[in-house]
Amino acid sequence: MEKISALQKARFAYQPKLPEVVKGNVADIVVKLGNPTESVSDQEALKALLKGTYGMPVASFEKGTNAKANDKINVGVILSGGQAPGGHNVIAGLFDGVKNGNKESKLYGFLGGPSGIIEGEYVEITSELIDSYRNTGGFDIIGSGRTKLETNEQFDKSLEVCKKLGISAVVIIGGDDSNTNAALMAEYYKSKGEAIQVIGCPKTIDGDLKNEHIETSFGFDTATKVYSELIGNIERDANSAKKYYHFIKLMGRSASHICLECALQTQPNWAIISEEVEKEQKTLTQVVDEIVNVVVKRAEKGDNFGVILVPEGLIEFIPEMKVLIAELNDLLAKKADEFAKVAAADQADWIAKNLTAASASAFTSLPAAIKAQLCMDRDPHGNVQVSRIETEKLLIEMVGAKLETLKAEGKYKGKFAGLNHFFGYEGRCAAPSNFDADYCYSLGYVAFLLIASGLTGYMSSVKNLAKPATEWVPGGIPTSMMFNMEQRHGEKKPVIRKALVELEGAPYKEYVKYRNEWAENTSYLFPGAIQYYGPAEVCDAPTKTLTLESK
Ligand code: FBP
């Protein structure tokens, strides 16, 4: 029996592309430092908090001599948070950089996410191990986890583990929270005079870790291509059978980047953008009415089928739901013991009685299943787990009910049958597209170059991504540059600002330009499966979001 698929075997041999300037011997590459920097806001507060790492310059690379790159060192690596295609390649790039510097250097992978460095659970990444994971999806080489690495006690424990293993640099591959904590860890070690460098790498399929310096987080490219393939297939089915409305919820937590990108790739009949809902303060009824409008118009032309995209975090952007969720979070945190004693059948009534009148009415109007999902266990930060709320089913039910009313009034004569889908886990561990394979490998390789340049508190960065990889521009961004102060657990804390969909941005404007046409006239695009071998315009193309944003 075969142990690996033919594609996987072929992908092991794929050599990811690197930016031109970092090719060759790592000792022939030197860092070039720019001018001191400022954070995006709250400069004075952050300067006072981050005495050792605030204001560091942006780093770029050029040819030169860096003998330090040949020093023997030990490096640790952590995968943090949700899986994203390409994680293995960040480790592969880092491994190759480390070994290019000195064959005796070692790379240790901490197991199960950030908890691995606290508890001293690790594995040495050998060439045999990494070779069996090159260009593959998943995080299974060392696993991931959602433990937050944020307290001084955890930093001290991690330090002990690193000292035991002779590790002098740690690379943390994660999203906005993990990178925030990586920078705070760097600051902590620097303030204690400990020579341990900490470098971050921007990961998340959600695409919400991006800014002027980080053009995209890795994994977004592959995940949106996988979802778009599936959406395209469903569109073709809808257009063949002509009898269903498919409501497809897409992962992405708060931001609607995934939903927007998939809409641009597949041209569905409607895509909800949560950020627009919030800006225009649309009620749930208005969101439903917009879909009803699409269904009615299409029915007038005899089309009783369609595809509607729904972003995962929608519910939290609808004003009355946002208030309701905030009240529920508070109530379930404060009266957890009392709630636990209420019989399942009485829970909805108990909750309604404990809410303000407006929220009680919003809560009562919801179907029983959604009520129950809103009351499920909170995540470790006390937030409702949006991926578990079946908004797509809620919308089908509400759209169906409204259409019944319109039918009774003689305003709608079509047929409506809704089917629901949720795409998220289908894409998080897909084999990385060439873009993600190359981008991730470069991020890992550049992380080593930042270490070899003696830097800490930086995020590995590769820019100019809409161009071919040879023109990519590698560098390092001081993470403190991306910080602002936000209220967290009742305290003002430094954090990387989460990037939501920009309503002034080119991708959203592009969607708005075409959405009414796509709503009425079936204009589906069928992107098909990710291609790994073939013409560059098919295999290496970046996302529409990246292309539009870089124009
Ligand atoms: P990260 O932000 O950690 O990359 O995770 C992204 C994500 O895939 C979200 O889109 C989704 O809401 C969440 O993870 C689900 O995570 P889990 O499977 O741990 O509940």
Coordinates of C-alpha atoms in Angstrom, one line a residue, residues 71-253:
D71 CA 28.0 31.0 13.8
K72 CA 26.7 27.8 15.3
I73 CA 23.4 28.6 17.0
N74 CA 20.3 26.8 18.2
V75 CA 16.9 28.1 17.1
G76 CA 13.4 27.2 18.4
V77 CA 10.2 27.4 16.4
I78 CA 6.5 27.5 17.4
L79 CA 3.3 27.1 15.4
S80 CA 0.5 29.1 17.1
G81 CA -3.3 29.2 16.6
G82 CA -5.4 27.9 13.7
Q83 CA -3.8 25.9 10.8
A84 CA -2.9 27.8 7.6
P85 CA -1.5 26.3 4.4
G86 CA 2.3 26.8 4.2
G87 CA 3.3 26.4 7.9
H88 CA 5.6 23.5 7.1
N89 CA 7.3 25.6 4.5
V90 CA 8.1 28.4 7.0
I91 CA 9.8 25.8 9.1
A92 CA 11.6 24.4 5.9
G93 CA 12.8 27.9 5.0
L94 CA 14.0 28.5 8.5
F95 CA 15.7 25.1 8.6
D96 CA 17.5 25.7 5.3
G97 CA 18.6 29.2 6.4
V98 CA 19.9 27.8 9.7
K99 CA 21.8 25.0 8.0
N100 CA 23.1 27.3 5.2
G101 CA 24.7 29.3 8.0
N102 CA 26.3 26.4 9.9
K103 CA 25.6 22.6 9.5
E104 CA 26.2 22.2 13.2
S105 CA 23.3 24.6 14.1
K106 CA 20.1 23.1 15.3
L107 CA 16.4 23.8 14.9
Y108 CA 14.0 22.6 17.6
G109 CA 10.3 22.5 17.1
F110 CA 8.1 23.1 20.2
L111 CA 5.2 20.7 20.2
G112 CA 1.5 21.5 20.4
G113 CA 1.9 25.3 20.0
P114 CA 3.1 27.8 22.5
S115 CA 2.5 25.4 25.5
G116 CA 5.5 23.4 24.1
I117 CA 8.0 26.1 24.9
I118 CA 6.6 26.6 28.4
E119 CA 6.5 22.9 29.2
G120 CA 9.7 22.0 27.4
E121 CA 8.1 19.6 24.9
Y122 CA 10.1 19.6 21.7
V123 CA 11.6 17.7 18.8
E124 CA 14.7 18.4 16.9
I125 CA 13.9 19.2 13.2
T126 CA 16.3 17.0 11.2
S127 CA 16.7 17.1 7.5
E128 CA 14.9 13.7 7.3
L129 CA 11.9 15.1 9.2
I130 CA 11.6 18.3 7.3
D131 CA 12.0 16.6 3.9
S132 CA 8.9 14.6 4.6
Y133 CA 6.9 17.8 5.2
R134 CA 8.2 20.1 2.5
N135 CA 5.4 21.9 0.5
T136 CA 2.7 19.9 2.4
G137 CA -0.4 21.4 4.2
G138 CA -1.1 21.2 7.9
F139 CA 0.8 21.9 11.0
D140 CA 1.3 18.3 11.9
I141 CA 5.1 18.3 11.9
I142 CA 5.0 19.8 15.4
G143 CA 1.3 20.6 16.0
S144 CA -0.2 23.9 17.0
G145 CA -2.3 25.2 19.9
R146 CA -4.1 28.2 21.2
T147 CA -2.3 28.6 24.6
K148 CA -1.5 32.3 24.9
L149 CA 2.2 33.0 25.6
E150 CA 1.8 36.3 27.4
T151 CA 2.7 36.4 31.1
N152 CA 6.1 37.1 32.6
E153 CA 5.9 33.7 34.3
Q154 CA 5.4 32.0 31.0
F155 CA 8.3 34.0 29.5
D156 CA 10.5 32.9 32.4
K157 CA 9.6 29.3 32.0
S158 CA 10.3 29.5 28.3
L159 CA 13.6 31.1 29.0
E160 CA 14.6 28.2 31.2
V161 CA 13.7 25.7 28.5
C162 CA 15.6 27.7 25.9
K163 CA 18.7 27.8 28.1
K164 CA 18.6 24.1 28.6
L165 CA 18.6 23.5 24.9
G166 CA 21.1 26.3 24.1
I167 CA 18.5 28.1 22.1
S168 CA 19.3 31.8 21.4
A169 CA 16.4 32.6 19.1
V170 CA 12.8 31.7 18.8
V171 CA 10.5 32.1 15.8
I172 CA 6.8 32.3 16.5
I173 CA 4.5 31.6 13.6
G174 CA 1.1 33.1 14.4
G175 CA -1.7 35.6 13.9
D176 CA -2.0 39.1 15.3
D177 CA -2.3 38.0 18.9
S178 CA 0.7 35.6 18.7
N179 CA 2.8 38.2 17.0
T180 CA 1.8 40.8 19.6
N181 CA 2.9 38.4 22.3
A182 CA 6.1 37.5 20.4
A183 CA 7.1 41.2 20.4
L184 CA 6.2 41.5 24.2
M185 CA 8.4 38.5 24.8
A186 CA 11.3 40.1 22.9
E187 CA 10.8 43.2 25.0
Y188 CA 10.8 41.2 28.2
Y189 CA 14.0 39.3 27.4
K190 CA 15.7 42.5 26.2
S191 CA 14.7 44.3 29.4
K192 CA 16.2 41.5 31.5
G193 CA 19.4 41.5 29.5
E194 CA 18.7 38.0 28.2
A195 CA 20.2 37.3 24.8
I196 CA 17.3 35.5 23.3
Q197 CA 15.9 36.9 20.1
V198 CA 12.2 36.6 19.1
I199 CA 11.0 36.9 15.6
G200 CA 7.4 36.6 14.3
C201 CA 5.9 35.3 11.1
P202 CA 2.5 36.5 9.8
K203 CA 0.1 33.5 9.6
T204 CA -3.7 33.2 9.3
I205 CA -6.1 32.2 6.6
D206 CA -8.4 35.0 7.8
G207 CA -6.2 37.6 6.0
D208 CA -6.6 40.1 8.9
L209 CA -2.9 40.5 9.7
K210 CA -1.9 43.0 7.1
N211 CA -0.9 46.6 6.9
E212 CA 1.4 48.9 5.1
H213 CA 4.3 46.5 5.7
I214 CA 2.8 43.1 5.8
E215 CA 0.9 42.7 2.4
T216 CA -0.8 39.5 3.4
S217 CA -0.7 36.7 6.0
F218 CA 0.2 33.3 4.7
G219 CA -2.5 30.7 4.1
F220 CA -5.1 33.2 2.8
D221 CA -4.1 32.5 -0.8
T222 CA -4.5 28.8 -0.6
A223 CA -7.5 28.7 1.6
T224 CA -9.5 31.2 -0.5
K225 CA -8.5 29.2 -3.7
V226 CA -9.8 26.0 -2.1
Y227 CA -13.1 27.7 -1.0
S228 CA -13.4 29.3 -4.4
E229 CA -13.0 26.0 -6.2
L230 CA -15.8 24.5 -4.0
I231 CA -18.0 27.6 -4.5
G232 CA -17.5 27.4 -8.2
N233 CA -18.5 23.7 -8.2
I234 CA -21.6 24.6 -6.2
E235 CA -22.4 27.4 -8.6
R236 CA -22.2 25.1 -11.5
D237 CA -24.5 22.6 -9.7
A238 CA -26.9 25.4 -9.0
N239 CA -26.9 26.5 -12.6
S240 CA -27.4 22.9 -13.8
A241 CA -30.2 21.9 -11.4
K242 CA -31.8 25.4 -11.2
K243 CA -33.7 24.5 -8.0
Y244 CA -31.6 25.5 -4.9
Y245 CA -30.3 28.6 -3.2
H246 CA -27.0 27.7 -1.6
F247 CA -26.1 29.7 1.5
I248 CA -22.3 29.3 2.1
K249 CA -20.8 30.5 5.3
L250 CA -17.0 31.1 5.0
M251 CA -14.5 31.1 7.8
G252 CA -12.6 34.2 8.7
R253 CA -13.7 35.0 12.2

